Coordinates of C-alpha atoms and ligand atoms in Angstrom, one line a residue:
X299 CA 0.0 0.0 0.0
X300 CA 1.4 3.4 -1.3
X301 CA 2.8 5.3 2.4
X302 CA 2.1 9.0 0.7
X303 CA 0.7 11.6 3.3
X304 CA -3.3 11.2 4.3
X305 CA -4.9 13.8 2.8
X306 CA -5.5 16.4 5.9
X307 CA -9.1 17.9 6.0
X308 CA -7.3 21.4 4.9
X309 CA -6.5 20.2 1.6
X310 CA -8.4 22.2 -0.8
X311 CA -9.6 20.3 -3.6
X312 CA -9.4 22.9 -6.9
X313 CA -10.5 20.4 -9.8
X314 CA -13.8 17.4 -9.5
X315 CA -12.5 15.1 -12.2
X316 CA -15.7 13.1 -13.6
X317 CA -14.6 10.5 -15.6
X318 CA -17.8 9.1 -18.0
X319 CA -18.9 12.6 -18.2
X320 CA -21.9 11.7 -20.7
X321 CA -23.0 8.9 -18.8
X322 CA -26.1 8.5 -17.5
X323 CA -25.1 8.6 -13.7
X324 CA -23.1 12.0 -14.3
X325 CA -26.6 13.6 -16.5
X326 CA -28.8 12.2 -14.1
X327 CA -27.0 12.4 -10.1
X328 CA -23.5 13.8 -10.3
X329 CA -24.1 17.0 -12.3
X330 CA -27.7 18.1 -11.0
X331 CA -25.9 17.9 -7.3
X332 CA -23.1 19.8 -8.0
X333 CA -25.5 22.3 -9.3
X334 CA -28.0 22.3 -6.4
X335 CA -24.9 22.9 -4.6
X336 CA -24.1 25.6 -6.1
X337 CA -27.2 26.8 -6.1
X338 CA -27.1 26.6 -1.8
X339 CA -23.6 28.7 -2.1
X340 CA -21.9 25.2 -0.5
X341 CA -19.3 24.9 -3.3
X342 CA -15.7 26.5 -3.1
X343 CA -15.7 29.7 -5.4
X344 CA -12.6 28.3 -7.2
X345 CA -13.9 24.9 -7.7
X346 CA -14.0 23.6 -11.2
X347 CA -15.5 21.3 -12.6
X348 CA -14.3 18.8 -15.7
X349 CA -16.1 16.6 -17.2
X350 CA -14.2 13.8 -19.5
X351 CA -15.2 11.1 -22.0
X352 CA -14.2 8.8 -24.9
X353 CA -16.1 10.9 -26.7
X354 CA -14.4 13.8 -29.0
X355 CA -16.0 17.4 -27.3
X356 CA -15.4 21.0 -26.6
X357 CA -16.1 23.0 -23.9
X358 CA -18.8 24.4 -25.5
X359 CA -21.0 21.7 -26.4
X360 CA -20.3 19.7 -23.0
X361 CA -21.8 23.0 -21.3
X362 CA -25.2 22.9 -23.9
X363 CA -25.3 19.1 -22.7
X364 CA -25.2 19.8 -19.0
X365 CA -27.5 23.2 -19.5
X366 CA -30.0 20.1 -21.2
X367 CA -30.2 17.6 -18.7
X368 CA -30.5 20.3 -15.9
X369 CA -33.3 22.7 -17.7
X370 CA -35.4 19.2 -18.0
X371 CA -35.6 18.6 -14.6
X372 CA -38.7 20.3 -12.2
X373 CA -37.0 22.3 -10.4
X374 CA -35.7 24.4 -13.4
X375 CA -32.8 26.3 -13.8
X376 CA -31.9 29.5 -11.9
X377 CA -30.3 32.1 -14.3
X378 CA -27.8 33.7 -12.3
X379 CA -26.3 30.4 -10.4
X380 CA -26.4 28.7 -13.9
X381 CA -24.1 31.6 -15.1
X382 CA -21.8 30.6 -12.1
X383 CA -22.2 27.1 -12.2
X384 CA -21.6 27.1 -16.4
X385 CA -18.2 29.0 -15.8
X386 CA -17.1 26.2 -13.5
X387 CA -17.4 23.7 -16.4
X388 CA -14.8 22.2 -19.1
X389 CA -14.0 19.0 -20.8
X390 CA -11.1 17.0 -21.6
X391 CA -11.2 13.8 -24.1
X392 CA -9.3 11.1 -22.0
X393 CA -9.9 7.6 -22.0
X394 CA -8.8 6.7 -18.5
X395 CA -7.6 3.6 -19.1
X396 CA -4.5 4.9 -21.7
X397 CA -2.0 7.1 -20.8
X398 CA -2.5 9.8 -23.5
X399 CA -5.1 11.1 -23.0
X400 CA -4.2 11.6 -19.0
X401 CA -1.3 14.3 -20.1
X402 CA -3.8 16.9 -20.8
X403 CA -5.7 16.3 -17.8
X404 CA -2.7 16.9 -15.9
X405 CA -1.8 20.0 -17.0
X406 CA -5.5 21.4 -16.8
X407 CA -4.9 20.2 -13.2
X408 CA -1.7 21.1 -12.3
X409 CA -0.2 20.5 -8.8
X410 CA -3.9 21.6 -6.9
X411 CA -5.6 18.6 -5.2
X412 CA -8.1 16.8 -7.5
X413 CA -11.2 14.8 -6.8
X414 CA -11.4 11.8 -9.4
X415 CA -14.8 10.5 -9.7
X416 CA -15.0 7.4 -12.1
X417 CA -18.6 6.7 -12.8
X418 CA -17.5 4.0 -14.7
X419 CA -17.5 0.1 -15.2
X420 CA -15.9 -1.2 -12.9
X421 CA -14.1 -3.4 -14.9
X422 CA -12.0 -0.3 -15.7
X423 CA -11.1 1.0 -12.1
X424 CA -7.9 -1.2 -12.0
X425 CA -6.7 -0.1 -15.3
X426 CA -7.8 3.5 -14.1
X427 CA -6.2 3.6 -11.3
X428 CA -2.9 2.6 -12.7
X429 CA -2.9 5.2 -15.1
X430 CA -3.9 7.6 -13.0
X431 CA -0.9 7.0 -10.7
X432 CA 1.6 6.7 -14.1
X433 CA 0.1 10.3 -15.0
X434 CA 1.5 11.6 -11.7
X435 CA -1.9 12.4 -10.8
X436 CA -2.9 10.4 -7.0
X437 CA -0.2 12.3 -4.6
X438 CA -1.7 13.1 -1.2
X439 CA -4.0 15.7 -3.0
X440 CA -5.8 13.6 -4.8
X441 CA -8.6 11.4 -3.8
X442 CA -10.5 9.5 -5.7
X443 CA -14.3 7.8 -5.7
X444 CA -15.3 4.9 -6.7
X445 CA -18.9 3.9 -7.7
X446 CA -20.7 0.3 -6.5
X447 CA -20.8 -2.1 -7.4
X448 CA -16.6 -3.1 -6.5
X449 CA -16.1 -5.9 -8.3
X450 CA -18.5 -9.3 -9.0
X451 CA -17.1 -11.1 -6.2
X452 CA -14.8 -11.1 -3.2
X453 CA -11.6 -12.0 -5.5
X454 CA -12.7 -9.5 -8.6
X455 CA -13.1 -6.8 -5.8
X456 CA -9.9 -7.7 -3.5
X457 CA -8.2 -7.1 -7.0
X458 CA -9.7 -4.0 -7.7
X459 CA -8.8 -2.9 -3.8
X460 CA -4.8 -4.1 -4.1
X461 CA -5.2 -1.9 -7.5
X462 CA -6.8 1.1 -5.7
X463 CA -4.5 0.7 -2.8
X464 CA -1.5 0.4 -5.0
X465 CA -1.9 4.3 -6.4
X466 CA -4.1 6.1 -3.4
X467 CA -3.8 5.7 0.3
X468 CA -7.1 3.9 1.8
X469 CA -8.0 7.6 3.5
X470 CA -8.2 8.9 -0.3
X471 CA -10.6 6.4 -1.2
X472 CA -13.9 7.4 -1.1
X473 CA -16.5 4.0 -2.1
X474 CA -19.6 5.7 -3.0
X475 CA -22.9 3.7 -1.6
X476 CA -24.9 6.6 -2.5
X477 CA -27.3 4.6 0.2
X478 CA -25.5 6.5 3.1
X479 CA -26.3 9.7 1.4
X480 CA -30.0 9.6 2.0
X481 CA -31.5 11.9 4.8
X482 CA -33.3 9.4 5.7
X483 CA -30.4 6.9 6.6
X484 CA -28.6 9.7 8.6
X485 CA -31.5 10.0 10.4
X486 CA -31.9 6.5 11.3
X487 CA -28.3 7.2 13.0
X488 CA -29.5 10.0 14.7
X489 CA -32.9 8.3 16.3
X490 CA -30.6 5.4 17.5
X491 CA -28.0 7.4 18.9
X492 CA -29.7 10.6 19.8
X493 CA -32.3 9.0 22.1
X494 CA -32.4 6.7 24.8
X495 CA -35.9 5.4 24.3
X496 CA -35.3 2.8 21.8
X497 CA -31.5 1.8 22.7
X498 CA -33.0 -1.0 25.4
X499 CA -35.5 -2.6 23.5
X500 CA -33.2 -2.8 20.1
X501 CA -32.7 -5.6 20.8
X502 CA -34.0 -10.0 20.7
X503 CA -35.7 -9.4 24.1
X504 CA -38.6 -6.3 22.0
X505 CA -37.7 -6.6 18.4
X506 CA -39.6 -10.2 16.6
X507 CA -38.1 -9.4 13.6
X508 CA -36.6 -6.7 10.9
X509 CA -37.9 -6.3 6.9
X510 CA -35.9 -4.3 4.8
X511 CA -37.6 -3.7 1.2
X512 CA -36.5 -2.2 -1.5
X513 CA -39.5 -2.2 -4.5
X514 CA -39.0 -0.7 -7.7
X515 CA -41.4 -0.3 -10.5
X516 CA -38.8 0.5 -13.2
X517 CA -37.1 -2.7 -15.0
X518 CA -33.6 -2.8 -16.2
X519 CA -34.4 -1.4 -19.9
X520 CA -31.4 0.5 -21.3
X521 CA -29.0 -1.1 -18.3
X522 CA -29.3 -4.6 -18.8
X523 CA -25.9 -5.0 -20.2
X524 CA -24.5 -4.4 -17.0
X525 CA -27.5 -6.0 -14.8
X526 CA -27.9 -9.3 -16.5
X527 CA -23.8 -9.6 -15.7
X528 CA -24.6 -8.8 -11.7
X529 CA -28.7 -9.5 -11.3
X530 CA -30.5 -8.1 -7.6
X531 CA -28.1 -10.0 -5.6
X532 CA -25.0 -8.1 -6.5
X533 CA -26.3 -5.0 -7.5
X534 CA -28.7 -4.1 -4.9
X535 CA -28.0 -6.7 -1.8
X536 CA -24.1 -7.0 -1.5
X537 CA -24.0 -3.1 -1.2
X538 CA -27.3 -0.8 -0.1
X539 CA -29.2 -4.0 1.8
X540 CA -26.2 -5.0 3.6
X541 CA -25.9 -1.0 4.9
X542 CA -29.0 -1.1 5.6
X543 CA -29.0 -3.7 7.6
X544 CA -25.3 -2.8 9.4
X545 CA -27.1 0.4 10.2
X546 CA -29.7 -1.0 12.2
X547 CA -27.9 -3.6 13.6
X548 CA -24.8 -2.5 14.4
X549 CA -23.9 -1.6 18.2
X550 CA -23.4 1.7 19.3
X551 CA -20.2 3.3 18.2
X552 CA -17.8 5.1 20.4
X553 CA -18.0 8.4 18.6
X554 CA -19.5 9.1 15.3
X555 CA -16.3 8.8 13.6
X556 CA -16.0 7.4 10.6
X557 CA -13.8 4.3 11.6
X558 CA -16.0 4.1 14.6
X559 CA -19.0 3.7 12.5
X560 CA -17.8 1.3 10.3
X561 CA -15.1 -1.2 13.0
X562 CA -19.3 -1.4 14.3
X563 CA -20.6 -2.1 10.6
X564 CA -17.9 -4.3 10.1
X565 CA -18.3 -6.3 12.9
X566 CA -22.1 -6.6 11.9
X567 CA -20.9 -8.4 8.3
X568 CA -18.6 -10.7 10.6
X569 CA -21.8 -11.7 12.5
X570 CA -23.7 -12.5 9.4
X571 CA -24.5 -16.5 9.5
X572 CA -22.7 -17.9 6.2
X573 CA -25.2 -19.5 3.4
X574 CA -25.4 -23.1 2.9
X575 CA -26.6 -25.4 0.2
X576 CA -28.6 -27.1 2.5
X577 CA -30.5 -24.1 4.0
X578 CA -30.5 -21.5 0.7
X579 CA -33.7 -23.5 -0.8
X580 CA -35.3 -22.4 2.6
X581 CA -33.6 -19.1 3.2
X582 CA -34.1 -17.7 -0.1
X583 CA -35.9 -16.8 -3.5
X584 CA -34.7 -15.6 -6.8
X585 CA -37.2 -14.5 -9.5
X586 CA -37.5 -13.1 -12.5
X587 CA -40.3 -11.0 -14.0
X588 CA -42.3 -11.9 -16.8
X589 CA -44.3 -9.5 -18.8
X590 CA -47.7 -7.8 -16.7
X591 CA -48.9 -4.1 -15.7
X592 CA -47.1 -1.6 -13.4
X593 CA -48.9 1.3 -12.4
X594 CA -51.1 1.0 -14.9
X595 CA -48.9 0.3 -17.7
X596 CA -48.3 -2.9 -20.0
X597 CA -44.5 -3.8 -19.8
X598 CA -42.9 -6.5 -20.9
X599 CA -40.3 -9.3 -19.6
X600 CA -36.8 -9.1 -18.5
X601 CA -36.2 -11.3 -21.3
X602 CA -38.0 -9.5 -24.3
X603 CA -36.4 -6.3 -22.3
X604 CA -33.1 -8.0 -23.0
X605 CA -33.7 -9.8 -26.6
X606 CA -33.2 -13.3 -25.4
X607 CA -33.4 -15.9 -22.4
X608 CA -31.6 -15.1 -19.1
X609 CA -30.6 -16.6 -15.7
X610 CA -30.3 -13.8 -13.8
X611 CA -32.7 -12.4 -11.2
X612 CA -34.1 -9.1 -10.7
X613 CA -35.6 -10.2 -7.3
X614 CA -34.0 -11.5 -4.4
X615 CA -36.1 -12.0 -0.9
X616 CA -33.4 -13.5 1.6
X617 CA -33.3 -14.2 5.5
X618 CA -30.9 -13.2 7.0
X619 CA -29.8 -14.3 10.9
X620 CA -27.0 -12.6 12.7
X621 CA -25.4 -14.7 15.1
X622 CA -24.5 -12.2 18.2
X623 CA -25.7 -11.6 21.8
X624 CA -28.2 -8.8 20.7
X625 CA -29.6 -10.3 17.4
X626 CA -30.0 -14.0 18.5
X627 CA -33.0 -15.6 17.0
X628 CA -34.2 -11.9 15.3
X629 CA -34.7 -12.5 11.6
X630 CA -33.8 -9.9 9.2
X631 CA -35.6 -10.1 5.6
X632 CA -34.3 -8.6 3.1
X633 CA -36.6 -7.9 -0.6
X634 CA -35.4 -6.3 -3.4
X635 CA -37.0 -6.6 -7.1
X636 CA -37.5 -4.5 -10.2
X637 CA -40.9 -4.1 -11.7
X638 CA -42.9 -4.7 -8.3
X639 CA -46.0 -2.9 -7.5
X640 CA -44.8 0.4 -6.4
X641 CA -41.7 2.1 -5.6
X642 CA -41.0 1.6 -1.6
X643 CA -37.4 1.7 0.1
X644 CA -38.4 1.1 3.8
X645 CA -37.3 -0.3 7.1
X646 CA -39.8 -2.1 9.7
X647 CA -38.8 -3.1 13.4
X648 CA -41.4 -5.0 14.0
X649 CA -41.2 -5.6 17.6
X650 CA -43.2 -8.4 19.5
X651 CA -46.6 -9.0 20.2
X652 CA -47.9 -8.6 23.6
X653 CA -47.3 -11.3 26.2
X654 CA -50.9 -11.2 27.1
X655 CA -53.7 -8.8 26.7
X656 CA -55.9 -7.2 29.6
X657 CA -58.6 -6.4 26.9
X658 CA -61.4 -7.8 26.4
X659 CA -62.0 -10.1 23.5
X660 CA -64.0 -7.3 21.2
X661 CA -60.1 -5.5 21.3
X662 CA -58.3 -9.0 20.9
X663 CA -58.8 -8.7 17.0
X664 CA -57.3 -4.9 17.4
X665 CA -54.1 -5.9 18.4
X666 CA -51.3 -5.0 16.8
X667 CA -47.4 -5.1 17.6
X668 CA -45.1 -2.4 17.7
X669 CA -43.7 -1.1 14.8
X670 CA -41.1 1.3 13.7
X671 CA -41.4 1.9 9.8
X672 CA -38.4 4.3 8.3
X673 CA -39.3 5.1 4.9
X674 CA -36.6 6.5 2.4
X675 CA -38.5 6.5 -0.7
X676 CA -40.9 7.9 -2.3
X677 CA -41.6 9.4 1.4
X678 CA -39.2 10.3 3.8
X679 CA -41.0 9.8 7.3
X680 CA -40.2 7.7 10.4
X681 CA -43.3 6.9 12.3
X682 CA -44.0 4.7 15.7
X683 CA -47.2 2.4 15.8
X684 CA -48.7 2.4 18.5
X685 CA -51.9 1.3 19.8
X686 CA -54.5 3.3 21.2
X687 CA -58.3 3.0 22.8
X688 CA -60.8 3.7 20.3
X689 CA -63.3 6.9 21.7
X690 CA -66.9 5.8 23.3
X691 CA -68.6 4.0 25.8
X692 CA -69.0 1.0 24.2
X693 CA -66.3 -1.8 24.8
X694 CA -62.9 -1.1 25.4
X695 CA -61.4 -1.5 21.1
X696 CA -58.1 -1.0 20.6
X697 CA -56.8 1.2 17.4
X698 CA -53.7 1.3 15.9
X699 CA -51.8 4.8 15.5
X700 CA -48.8 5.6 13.9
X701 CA -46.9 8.8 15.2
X702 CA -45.0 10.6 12.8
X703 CA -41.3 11.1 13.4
X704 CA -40.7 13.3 10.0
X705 CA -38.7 16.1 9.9
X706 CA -39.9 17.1 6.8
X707 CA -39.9 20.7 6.5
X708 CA -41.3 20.7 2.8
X709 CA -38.0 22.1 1.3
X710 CA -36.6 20.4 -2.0
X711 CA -35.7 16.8 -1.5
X712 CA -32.0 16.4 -2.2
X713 CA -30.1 14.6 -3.8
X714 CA -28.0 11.8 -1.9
X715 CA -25.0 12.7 -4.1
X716 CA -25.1 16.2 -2.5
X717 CA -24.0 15.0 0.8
X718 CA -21.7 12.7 -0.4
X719 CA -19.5 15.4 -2.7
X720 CA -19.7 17.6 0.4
X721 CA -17.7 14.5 2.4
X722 CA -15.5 13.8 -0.5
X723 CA -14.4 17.8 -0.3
X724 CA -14.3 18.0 3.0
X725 CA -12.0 14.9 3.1
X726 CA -14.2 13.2 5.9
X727 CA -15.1 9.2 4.4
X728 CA -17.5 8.4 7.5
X729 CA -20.8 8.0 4.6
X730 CA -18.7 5.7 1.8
X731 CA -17.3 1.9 2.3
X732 CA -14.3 1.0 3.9
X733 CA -11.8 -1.5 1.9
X734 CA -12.6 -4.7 4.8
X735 CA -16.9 -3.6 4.9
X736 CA -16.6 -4.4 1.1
X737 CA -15.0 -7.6 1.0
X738 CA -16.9 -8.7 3.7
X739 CA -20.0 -8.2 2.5
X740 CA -18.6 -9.9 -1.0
X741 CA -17.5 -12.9 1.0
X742 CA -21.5 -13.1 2.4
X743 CA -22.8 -12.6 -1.0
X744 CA -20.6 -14.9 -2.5
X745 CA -21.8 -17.9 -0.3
X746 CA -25.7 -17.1 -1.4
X747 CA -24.6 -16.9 -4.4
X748 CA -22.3 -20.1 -4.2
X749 CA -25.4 -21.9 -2.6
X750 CA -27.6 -21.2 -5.8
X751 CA -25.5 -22.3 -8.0
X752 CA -24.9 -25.9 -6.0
X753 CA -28.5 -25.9 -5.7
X754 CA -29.3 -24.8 -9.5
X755 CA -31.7 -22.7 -8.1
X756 CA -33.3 -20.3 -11.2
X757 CA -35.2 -17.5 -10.5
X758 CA -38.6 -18.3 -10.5
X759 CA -41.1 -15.9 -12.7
X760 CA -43.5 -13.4 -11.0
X761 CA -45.7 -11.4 -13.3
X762 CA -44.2 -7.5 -13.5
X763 CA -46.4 -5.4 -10.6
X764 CA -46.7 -8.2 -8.8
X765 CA -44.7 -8.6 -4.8
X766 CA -42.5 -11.3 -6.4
X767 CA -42.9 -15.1 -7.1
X768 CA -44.8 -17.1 -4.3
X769 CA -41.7 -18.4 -2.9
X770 CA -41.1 -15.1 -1.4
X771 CA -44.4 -15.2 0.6
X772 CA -43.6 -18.9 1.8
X773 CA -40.0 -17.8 3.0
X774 CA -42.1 -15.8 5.5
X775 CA -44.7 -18.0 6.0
X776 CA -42.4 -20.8 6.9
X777 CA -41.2 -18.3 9.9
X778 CA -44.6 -17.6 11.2
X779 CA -44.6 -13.9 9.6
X780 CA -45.8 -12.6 6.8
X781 CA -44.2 -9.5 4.1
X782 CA -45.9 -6.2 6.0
X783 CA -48.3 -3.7 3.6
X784 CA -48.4 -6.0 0.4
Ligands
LIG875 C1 -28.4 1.5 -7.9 C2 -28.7 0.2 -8.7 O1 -27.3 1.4 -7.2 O2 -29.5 1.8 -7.1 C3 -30.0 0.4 -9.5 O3 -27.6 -0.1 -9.6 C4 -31.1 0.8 -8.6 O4 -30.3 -0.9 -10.1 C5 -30.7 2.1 -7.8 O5 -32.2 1.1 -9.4 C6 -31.8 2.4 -6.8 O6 -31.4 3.7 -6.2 P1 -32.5 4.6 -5.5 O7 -31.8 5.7 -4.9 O8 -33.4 5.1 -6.7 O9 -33.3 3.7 -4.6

């Protein structure tokens, strides 16, 4: 590993570097956040901005494609921080992967500290990487930022990391999980941490069991290239699931510094009981969908999607059991699928049912268990159920009410990139992935995946808008639980 100076917070990054400027993450995420930050005065006055492609471009036209993508979004464009934002803009034509085009770059850049962002395949970040370093441009003012998913597996990702390791020092390596940039998952930090309410019942003595969804009514479309190669598992569990679930599992860290945070994530993905072949039948489903109707709409199949059969799934619905003193016997079930019913990303505690009820038997059907549902999309809202006596004289009924714990205070949703290029700037890495998080949660992944294939297990079909094939309700079912909201 390279021994250069950490990069101290007071290093000023001059330059943002992204590399697959025309992409879609850049038009759609990467540019539109830069901009709103901008627009909220939070970006150095000096910072520039370069975008750089394959693709042959001047400065000009690059500017009219980034003045496009952002004047179609809602929220419009703002004259006067355009003007600002528009002067922080350029291009350079540099394949990352060959040295020539890298000259240029480093020239534009000069000595200054750079922020390299490659929002690209990461089949290239190796190559990258090296030619970064061979272009004289990863000293201990340059960082650079890596997009998910790192690698297909634990070895294609430890060879990525020795690669990433070899021309950046770990502390200049930011691993985007753009997950950790949600409001809503900071807060989730916050209401464990900030408050001592919930602290002793998080834990197999209140808590039955923990769902973690995350629905999507888009299918793969234009992407499948790189999802038929990675499917749900890799692309949505090994990475946003797995911080999901580290986040509300995880015990409480010393201090909310970043190695703090994540020695308590990582020891989460140590706790994580491996796959088997014997139990993955029982543990787990993998489907695929088939054509149907999604809000309304006729879509058809992965496979017609793709032009031609596929094994791969685009929804996983896993339990998974973490074998510590807190979590003992507390299932955590994981969904994740394209082309389900509606678009939901949301956490449920679902605590346990009473151990015996003083009310009468008109409130018996009433009862329900405590729940704590965190929704990060399409809402943003926390909210507590809890139950409550119906007005009136009549017989005591029970109802159930859920107490809000928003803090929305109806200004413009942002952007999870926002937060994240503020960390990158500020040089603090306590939102992105640690080097040992990643390969742990690879070494997980790889033994569901290793179970499936022992097993032959194909994903099974569900019908697009539908919660997934059957399978997925039966994995609950077989627990004594069922899939909350369906
Ligand atoms: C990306 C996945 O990381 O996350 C996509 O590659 C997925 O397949 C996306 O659609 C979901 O992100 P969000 O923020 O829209 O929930």
């Amino acid at each position: 590993m390279k021994t250069q100076n950490p990069p101290s917070k007071s290093v000023a990054i001059k330059t943002i570097v992204i590399f697959g400027a025309t992409g879609d993450l850049a038009a759609r995420m990467l540019l539109p956040s830069l901009y709103f930050l901008d627009l909220d005065g939070l970006l150095p006055p000096d910072l520039r901005i370069m975008g750089s492609a394959r693709a042959p471009m001047d400065q000009a036209s690059y500017v009219n494609s980034v003045h496009e993508h952002l004047a179609a979004r809602p929220e419009g464009l703002d004259k006067v921080v355009w003007k600002r934002f528009s002067a922080r803009l350029d291009y350079c034509r540099a394949d990352v992967t060959q040295a020539h085009g890298l000259k240029d770059l480093a020239a534009h850049i000069g000595d200054d500290g750079a922020m390299f962002y490659l929002a690209l395949s990461p089949s290239v970040y190796a190559a990258a990487c090296e030619q970064l370093e061979a272009a004289g441009l990863t000293g201990g003012q340059s960082r650079i930022v890596l997009e998910k998913p790192l690698g297909h597996d634990l070895k294609s990702s430890r060879d990525i990391n020795a690669k990433v390791a070899h021309a950046f020092e770990e502390s200049s390596v930011f691993r985007v999980d753009h997950y950790l940039g949600k409001e809503t998952v900071q807060n989730l930090i916050a209401l464990r941490f900030a408050n001592t309410l919930f602290e002793p019942l998080w834990n197999n003595l209140a808590i039955d069991h923990v769902q973690i969804t995350v629905a999507e009514t888009d299918g793969v479309g234009d992407r499948w290239g790189y999802y038929d190669e990675y499917g749900a598992l890799r692309d949505m569990v090994q990475n946003h699931m797995l911080q999901l679930l580290c986040l509300v599992a995880m015990e409480p860290p010393a201090d909310s510094g970043a190695d703090s945070v994540r020695d308590e994530k990582v020891k989460v993905l140590k706790s994580l009981r491996a796959f088997t072949a014997a139990d993955a039948q029982a543990l787990s489903v993998r489907g695929q969908y088939r054509g149907g109707v999604v809000e309304g709409k006729s879509v058809p199949s992965y496979s017609e999607e793709k032009g031609g059969e596929s094994l791969t799934e685009t929804f996983v619905a896993l339990r998974a059991d973490i074998d510590n003193w807190r979590w003992a016997g507390v299932p955590f079930f994981l969904r994740t699928g394209k082309r389900l019913p509606e678009r939901r990303t949301q956490i449920a505690i679902q605590f346990k049912a009473l151990p015996h009820s003083i009310f009468g038997s008109a409130a018996k059907d009433d009862l329900i268990a405590n729940r704590l549902v965190i929704d990060l999309q399409p809402n943003e809202d926390i909210s507590l159920l809890l139950m409550n006596r119906r007005p009136g004289l009549a017989d005591v009924r029970l109802k159930a009410m859920p107490l809000s714990l928003s803090l929305d205070d109806g200004g413009r949703r942002r952007i999870a990139y926002e937060r994240l290029f503020l960390d990158v700037l500020a040089g603090n890495p306590a939102l992105f992935v640690r080097r040992d998080e990643v390969e742990l949660a690879w070494a997980w992944i790889d033994g569901v995946a290793e179970a499936w294939r022992n097993l032959s297990m194909t994903p099974k079909a569900y019908a697009a808008g539908s919660w997934g094939p059957p399978g997925a309700f039966a994995l609950m079912e077989r627990s004594g639980r069922e899939w909350l909201d369906d």
